[in-house]
Amino acid sequence: MPKLHHLRLPGGMTERGFWLYVWRVQNSAGIELLYVGRTGDNSSPFAASTYRRMGQHLGDAKNTNALLTHLSANDGERPIHHYEEFEMFSYGPIFPEVDRHPDFVYRQPPHWEDALELHQPFRDRMAALEKKLAGELKRCGYRVMNSVNSKAVLDPADWPPVRDSFAEHFERLKGRP
């Protein structure tokens, strides 16, 4: 039977840059599952908006739909439309996307390497924050489906604003070191 559904998207979620986000998915049994992610990955010098990642996570492309992959591994092979609700909480952009050179040609020297070199320090800081956020949510008793593996070192000053922002929706994070 057809139904009317409503999605409200804050315009800020369309801004490119380095974001952290948490998906909260409720299955039909009422179980809450979390997925922690970030924009600004290792494959390019770009950092997408969370709006773009949202669509990729729910899409068919195997190399970008990590949320669906983790749902399948943690909750069985149910069709995506059988889940009760998908919520995305995103924080950012923490850092702006590295500016593109006007002569840039995708994956071609010389500008690709320059952009990637500028991108890497931000990417590494985000990887450390992503790992910390996923780990703290797990330690607080939330069911986080993915593990974040990173050797990047956390800048302690980066964590408190991230923790405090996500604690508004994940209350067990409040007061965590």
PDB file of C-alpha atoms in Angstrom:
ATOM      1  CA  MET A   1       0.000   0.000   0.000  1.00  0.00           C
ATOM      2  CA  PRO A   2       1.462   3.410  -0.867  1.00  0.00           C
ATOM      3  CA  LYS A   3       2.414   5.692   2.033  1.00  0.00           C
ATOM      4  CA  LEU A   4       3.598   9.250   2.272  1.00  0.00           C
ATOM      5  CA  HIS A   5       7.049   9.520   3.889  1.00  0.00           C
ATOM      6  CA  HIS A   6       8.833  12.668   4.938  1.00  0.00           C
ATOM      7  CA  LEU A   7      12.552  13.442   5.104  1.00  0.00           C
ATOM      8  CA  ARG A   8      13.822  16.770   6.365  1.00  0.00           C
ATOM      9  CA  LEU A   9      17.420  17.496   5.375  1.00  0.00           C
ATOM     10  CA  PRO A  10      19.304  20.421   6.883  1.00  0.00           C
ATOM     11  CA  GLY A  11      21.020  22.380   4.100  1.00  0.00           C
ATOM     12  CA  GLY A  12      24.310  22.260   5.992  1.00  0.00           C
ATOM     13  CA  MET A  13      24.528  18.504   5.394  1.00  0.00           C
ATOM     14  CA  THR A  14      25.197  19.225   1.721  1.00  0.00           C
ATOM     15  CA  GLU A  15      28.476  21.044   2.486  1.00  0.00           C
ATOM     16  CA  ARG A  16      31.596  19.183   1.435  1.00  0.00           C
ATOM     17  CA  GLY A  17      34.294  18.688   4.054  1.00  0.00           C
ATOM     18  CA  PHE A  18      35.470  16.375   6.802  1.00  0.00           C
ATOM     19  CA  TRP A  19      32.483  15.103   8.801  1.00  0.00           C
ATOM     20  CA  LEU A  20      31.897  12.417  11.424  1.00  0.00           C
ATOM     21  CA  TYR A  21      28.554  10.651  11.440  1.00  0.00           C
ATOM     22  CA  VAL A  22      26.620   7.929  13.203  1.00  0.00           C
ATOM     23  CA  TRP A  23      23.802   5.952  11.641  1.00  0.00           C
ATOM     24  CA  ARG A  24      21.203   4.630  14.073  1.00  0.00           C
ATOM     25  CA  VAL A  25      19.103   1.881  12.542  1.00  0.00           C
ATOM     26  CA  GLN A  26      16.172   0.246  14.256  1.00  0.00           C
ATOM     27  CA  ASN A  27      15.202  -3.199  13.043  1.00  0.00           C
ATOM     28  CA  SER A  28      11.693  -4.641  13.143  1.00  0.00           C
ATOM     29  CA  ALA A  29      12.395  -6.246  16.558  1.00  0.00           C
ATOM     30  CA  GLY A  30      13.204  -2.815  18.022  1.00  0.00           C
ATOM     31  CA  ILE A  31      16.945  -3.463  18.245  1.00  0.00           C
ATOM     32  CA  GLU A  32      19.129  -0.380  17.755  1.00  0.00           C
ATOM     33  CA  LEU A  33      22.230  -0.808  15.588  1.00  0.00           C
ATOM     34  CA  LEU A  34      24.886   1.887  15.049  1.00  0.00           C
ATOM     35  CA  TYR A  35      27.399   2.502  12.288  1.00  0.00           C
ATOM     36  CA  VAL A  36      30.154   5.126  12.715  1.00  0.00           C
ATOM     37  CA  GLY A  37      31.750   6.775   9.700  1.00  0.00           C
ATOM     38  CA  ARG A  38      33.525   9.813   8.325  1.00  0.00           C
ATOM     39  CA  THR A  39      33.985  11.679   5.102  1.00  0.00           C
ATOM     40  CA  GLY A  40      37.448  12.300   3.696  1.00  0.00           C
ATOM     41  CA  ASP A  41      38.843   8.846   3.034  1.00  0.00           C
ATOM     42  CA  ASN A  42      42.097   7.375   1.749  1.00  0.00           C
ATOM     43  CA  SER A  43      41.182   6.975  -1.925  1.00  0.00           C
ATOM     44  CA  SER A  44      41.187  10.619  -3.009  1.00  0.00           C
ATOM     45  CA  PRO A  45      41.980  14.138  -1.826  1.00  0.00           C
ATOM     46  CA  PHE A  46      38.296  14.997  -1.551  1.00  0.00           C
ATOM     47  CA  ALA A  47      35.855  15.041   1.342  1.00  0.00           C
ATOM     48  CA  ALA A  48      32.184  14.623   0.457  1.00  0.00           C
ATOM     49  CA  SER A  49      29.134  15.924   2.236  1.00  0.00           C
ATOM     50  CA  THR A  50      27.258  13.645   4.626  1.00  0.00           C
ATOM     51  CA  TYR A  51      24.251  13.972   2.318  1.00  0.00           C
ATOM     52  CA  ARG A  52      26.255  12.306  -0.445  1.00  0.00           C
ATOM     53  CA  ARG A  53      27.533   9.574   1.880  1.00  0.00           C
ATOM     54  CA  MET A  54      23.977   8.994   3.091  1.00  0.00           C
ATOM     55  CA  GLY A  55      22.864   8.033  -0.404  1.00  0.00           C
ATOM     56  CA  GLN A  56      25.940   5.904  -1.023  1.00  0.00           C
ATOM     57  CA  HIS A  57      25.439   3.963   2.215  1.00  0.00           C
ATOM     58  CA  LEU A  58      21.913   3.026   1.134  1.00  0.00           C
ATOM     59  CA  GLY A  59      22.825   2.352  -2.505  1.00  0.00           C
ATOM     60  CA  ASP A  60      23.815  -0.677  -4.552  1.00  0.00           C
ATOM     61  CA  ALA A  61      27.532   0.038  -5.118  1.00  0.00           C
ATOM     62  CA  LYS A  62      29.462  -2.558  -3.104  1.00  0.00           C
ATOM     63  CA  ASN A  63      32.476  -0.283  -2.552  1.00  0.00           C
ATOM     64  CA  THR A  64      30.441   2.526  -0.918  1.00  0.00           C
ATOM     65  CA  ASN A  65      27.467   0.883   0.852  1.00  0.00           C
ATOM     66  CA  ALA A  66      29.228  -0.102   4.081  1.00  0.00           C
ATOM     67  CA  LEU A  67      26.092   0.453   6.172  1.00  0.00           C
ATOM     68  CA  LEU A  68      24.135  -2.137   4.209  1.00  0.00           C
ATOM     69  CA  THR A  69      27.082  -4.539   4.309  1.00  0.00           C
ATOM     70  CA  HIS A  70      27.261  -4.264   8.107  1.00  0.00           C
ATOM     71  CA  LEU A  71      23.501  -4.603   8.496  1.00  0.00           C
ATOM     72  CA  SER A  72      23.621  -7.804   6.482  1.00  0.00           C
ATOM     73  CA  ALA A  73      26.500  -9.176   8.580  1.00  0.00           C
ATOM     74  CA  ASN A  74      24.987  -8.152  11.946  1.00  0.00           C
ATOM     75  CA  ASP A  75      21.269  -8.500  11.408  1.00  0.00           C
ATOM     76  CA  GLY A  76      20.724 -11.076   8.679  1.00  0.00           C
ATOM     77  CA  GLU A  77      19.705 -10.743   5.062  1.00  0.00           C
ATOM     78  CA  ARG A  78      16.479  -8.795   5.483  1.00  0.00           C
ATOM     79  CA  PRO A  79      15.545  -6.290   2.762  1.00  0.00           C
ATOM     80  CA  ILE A  80      16.472  -2.707   3.597  1.00  0.00           C
ATOM     81  CA  HIS A  81      12.854  -1.516   3.470  1.00  0.00           C
ATOM     82  CA  HIS A  82      11.962  -3.875   6.344  1.00  0.00           C
ATOM     83  CA  TYR A  83      13.927  -1.764   8.819  1.00  0.00           C
ATOM     84  CA  GLU A  84      11.765   0.513  10.943  1.00  0.00           C
ATOM     85  CA  GLU A  85      13.920   3.624  10.821  1.00  0.00           C
ATOM     86  CA  PHE A  86      17.240   5.041   9.686  1.00  0.00           C
ATOM     87  CA  GLU A  87      18.635   8.091  11.465  1.00  0.00           C
ATOM     88  CA  MET A  88      21.874   9.850  10.637  1.00  0.00           C
ATOM     89  CA  PHE A  89      23.637  12.188  13.039  1.00  0.00           C
ATOM     90  CA  SER A  90      26.455  14.155  11.447  1.00  0.00           C
ATOM     91  CA  TYR A  91      28.926  16.599  12.931  1.00  0.00           C
ATOM     92  CA  GLY A  92      30.935  18.952  10.783  1.00  0.00           C
ATOM     93  CA  PRO A  93      32.453  19.940   8.675  1.00  0.00           C
ATOM     94  CA  ILE A  94      35.234  19.693  11.240  1.00  0.00           C
ATOM     95  CA  PHE A  95      37.756  20.665   8.557  1.00  0.00           C
ATOM     96  CA  PRO A  96      37.077  22.108   5.111  1.00  0.00           C
ATOM     97  CA  GLU A  97      37.697  20.063   2.003  1.00  0.00           C
ATOM     98  CA  VAL A  98      41.133  20.651   0.482  1.00  0.00           C
ATOM     99  CA  ASP A  99      40.666  23.181  -2.294  1.00  0.00           C
ATOM    100  CA  ARG A 100      40.825  21.834  -5.813  1.00  0.00           C
ATOM    101  CA  HIS A 101      43.428  23.291  -8.132  1.00  0.00           C
ATOM    102  CA  PRO A 102      41.784  24.935 -11.203  1.00  0.00           C
ATOM    103  CA  ASP A 103      43.914  22.771 -13.538  1.00  0.00           C
ATOM    104  CA  PHE A 104      43.164  19.585 -11.644  1.00  0.00           C
ATOM    105  CA  VAL A 105      42.416  16.501 -13.709  1.00  0.00           C
ATOM    106  CA  TYR A 106      41.064  13.561 -11.752  1.00  0.00           C
ATOM    107  CA  ARG A 107      43.820  11.118 -10.741  1.00  0.00           C
ATOM    108  CA  GLN A 108      46.433  12.814 -12.895  1.00  0.00           C
ATOM    109  CA  PRO A 109      49.722  14.470 -11.886  1.00  0.00           C
ATOM    110  CA  PRO A 110      50.906  16.978 -10.901  1.00  0.00           C
ATOM    111  CA  HIS A 111      47.980  18.343  -8.896  1.00  0.00           C
ATOM    112  CA  TRP A 112      46.592  15.033  -7.631  1.00  0.00           C
ATOM    113  CA  GLU A 113      49.668  14.409  -5.495  1.00  0.00           C
ATOM    114  CA  ASP A 114      49.663  18.000  -4.192  1.00  0.00           C
ATOM    115  CA  ALA A 115      45.999  17.777  -3.183  1.00  0.00           C
ATOM    116  CA  LEU A 116      46.481  14.352  -1.584  1.00  0.00           C
ATOM    117  CA  GLU A 117      49.435  15.646   0.453  1.00  0.00           C
ATOM    118  CA  LEU A 118      47.302  18.509   1.809  1.00  0.00           C
ATOM    119  CA  HIS A 119      44.392  16.117   2.467  1.00  0.00           C
ATOM    120  CA  GLN A 120      46.310  13.489   4.473  1.00  0.00           C
ATOM    121  CA  PRO A 121      46.799  15.354   7.797  1.00  0.00           C
ATOM    122  CA  PHE A 122      43.066  16.124   7.999  1.00  0.00           C
ATOM    123  CA  ARG A 123      42.180  12.588   6.953  1.00  0.00           C
ATOM    124  CA  ASP A 124      44.391  11.165   9.691  1.00  0.00           C
ATOM    125  CA  ARG A 125      42.888  13.407  12.375  1.00  0.00           C
ATOM    126  CA  MET A 126      39.416  12.335  11.247  1.00  0.00           C
ATOM    127  CA  ALA A 127      40.395   8.651  11.285  1.00  0.00           C
ATOM    128  CA  ALA A 128      41.548   9.010  14.900  1.00  0.00           C
ATOM    129  CA  LEU A 129      38.283  10.738  15.839  1.00  0.00           C
ATOM    130  CA  GLU A 130      36.208   8.108  14.027  1.00  0.00           C
ATOM    131  CA  LYS A 131      38.019   5.342  15.912  1.00  0.00           C
ATOM    132  CA  LYS A 132      37.569   7.143  19.248  1.00  0.00           C
ATOM    133  CA  LEU A 133      33.853   7.758  18.636  1.00  0.00           C
ATOM    134  CA  ALA A 134      33.171   4.145  17.626  1.00  0.00           C
ATOM    135  CA  GLY A 135      35.182   2.835  20.583  1.00  0.00           C
ATOM    136  CA  GLU A 136      33.493   5.091  23.133  1.00  0.00           C
ATOM    137  CA  LEU A 137      30.019   4.247  21.849  1.00  0.00           C
ATOM    138  CA  LYS A 138      30.869   0.534  22.215  1.00  0.00           C
ATOM    139  CA  ARG A 139      32.306   1.058  25.712  1.00  0.00           C
ATOM    140  CA  CYS A 140      29.077   2.829  26.680  1.00  0.00           C
ATOM    141  CA  GLY A 141      27.070  -0.235  25.686  1.00  0.00           C
ATOM    142  CA  TYR A 142      25.778   0.801  22.267  1.00  0.00           C
ATOM    143  CA  ARG A 143      25.708  -1.890  19.589  1.00  0.00           C
ATOM    144  CA  VAL A 144      28.177  -0.526  17.014  1.00  0.00           C
ATOM    145  CA  MET A 145      28.309  -2.800  13.985  1.00  0.00           C
ATOM    146  CA  ASN A 146      31.637  -1.680  12.519  1.00  0.00           C
ATOM    147  CA  SER A 147      35.163  -1.632  13.871  1.00  0.00           C
ATOM    148  CA  VAL A 148      37.358   1.324  12.968  1.00  0.00           C
ATOM    149  CA  ASN A 149      40.997   0.377  12.497  1.00  0.00           C
ATOM    150  CA  SER A 150      43.385   3.294  12.413  1.00  0.00           C
ATOM    151  CA  LYS A 151      46.878   3.926  13.690  1.00  0.00           C
ATOM    152  CA  ALA A 152      46.365   7.686  13.516  1.00  0.00           C
ATOM    153  CA  VAL A 153      47.083   9.462  16.791  1.00  0.00           C
ATOM    154  CA  LEU A 154      44.209  11.366  18.383  1.00  0.00           C
ATOM    155  CA  ASP A 155      44.762  15.040  19.123  1.00  0.00           C
ATOM    156  CA  PRO A 156      43.169  15.246  22.604  1.00  0.00           C
ATOM    157  CA  ALA A 157      41.815  18.730  21.873  1.00  0.00           C
ATOM    158  CA  ASP A 158      39.776  17.357  18.940  1.00  0.00           C
ATOM    159  CA  TRP A 159      37.707  14.920  21.038  1.00  0.00           C
ATOM    160  CA  PRO A 160      35.647  17.013  23.546  1.00  0.00           C
ATOM    161  CA  PRO A 161      33.568  18.944  20.959  1.00  0.00           C
ATOM    162  CA  VAL A 162      32.879  15.719  19.060  1.00  0.00           C
ATOM    163  CA  ARG A 163      31.909  13.827  22.228  1.00  0.00           C
ATOM    164  CA  ASP A 164      29.694  16.659  23.456  1.00  0.00           C
ATOM    165  CA  SER A 165      27.891  16.984  20.119  1.00  0.00           C
ATOM    166  CA  PHE A 166      27.113  13.288  19.781  1.00  0.00           C
ATOM    167  CA  ALA A 167      26.202  13.040  23.496  1.00  0.00           C
ATOM    168  CA  GLU A 168      23.106  15.102  22.707  1.00  0.00           C
ATOM    169  CA  HIS A 169      21.700  12.002  20.973  1.00  0.00           C
ATOM    170  CA  PHE A 170      23.770   9.257  22.628  1.00  0.00           C
ATOM    171  CA  GLU A 171      23.472  10.214  26.292  1.00  0.00           C
ATOM    172  CA  ARG A 172      25.787   7.537  27.649  1.00  0.00           C
ATOM    173  CA  LEU A 173      28.673   9.480  26.046  1.00  0.00           C
ATOM    174  CA  LYS A 174      28.166  12.344  28.506  1.00  0.00           C
ATOM    175  CA  GLY A 175      31.102  12.733  30.867  1.00  0.00           C
ATOM    176  CA  ARG A 176      33.304  10.273  28.976  1.00  0.00           C
ATOM    177  CA  PRO A 177      37.025  11.185  28.938  1.00  0.00           C
TER     178      PRO A 177
END
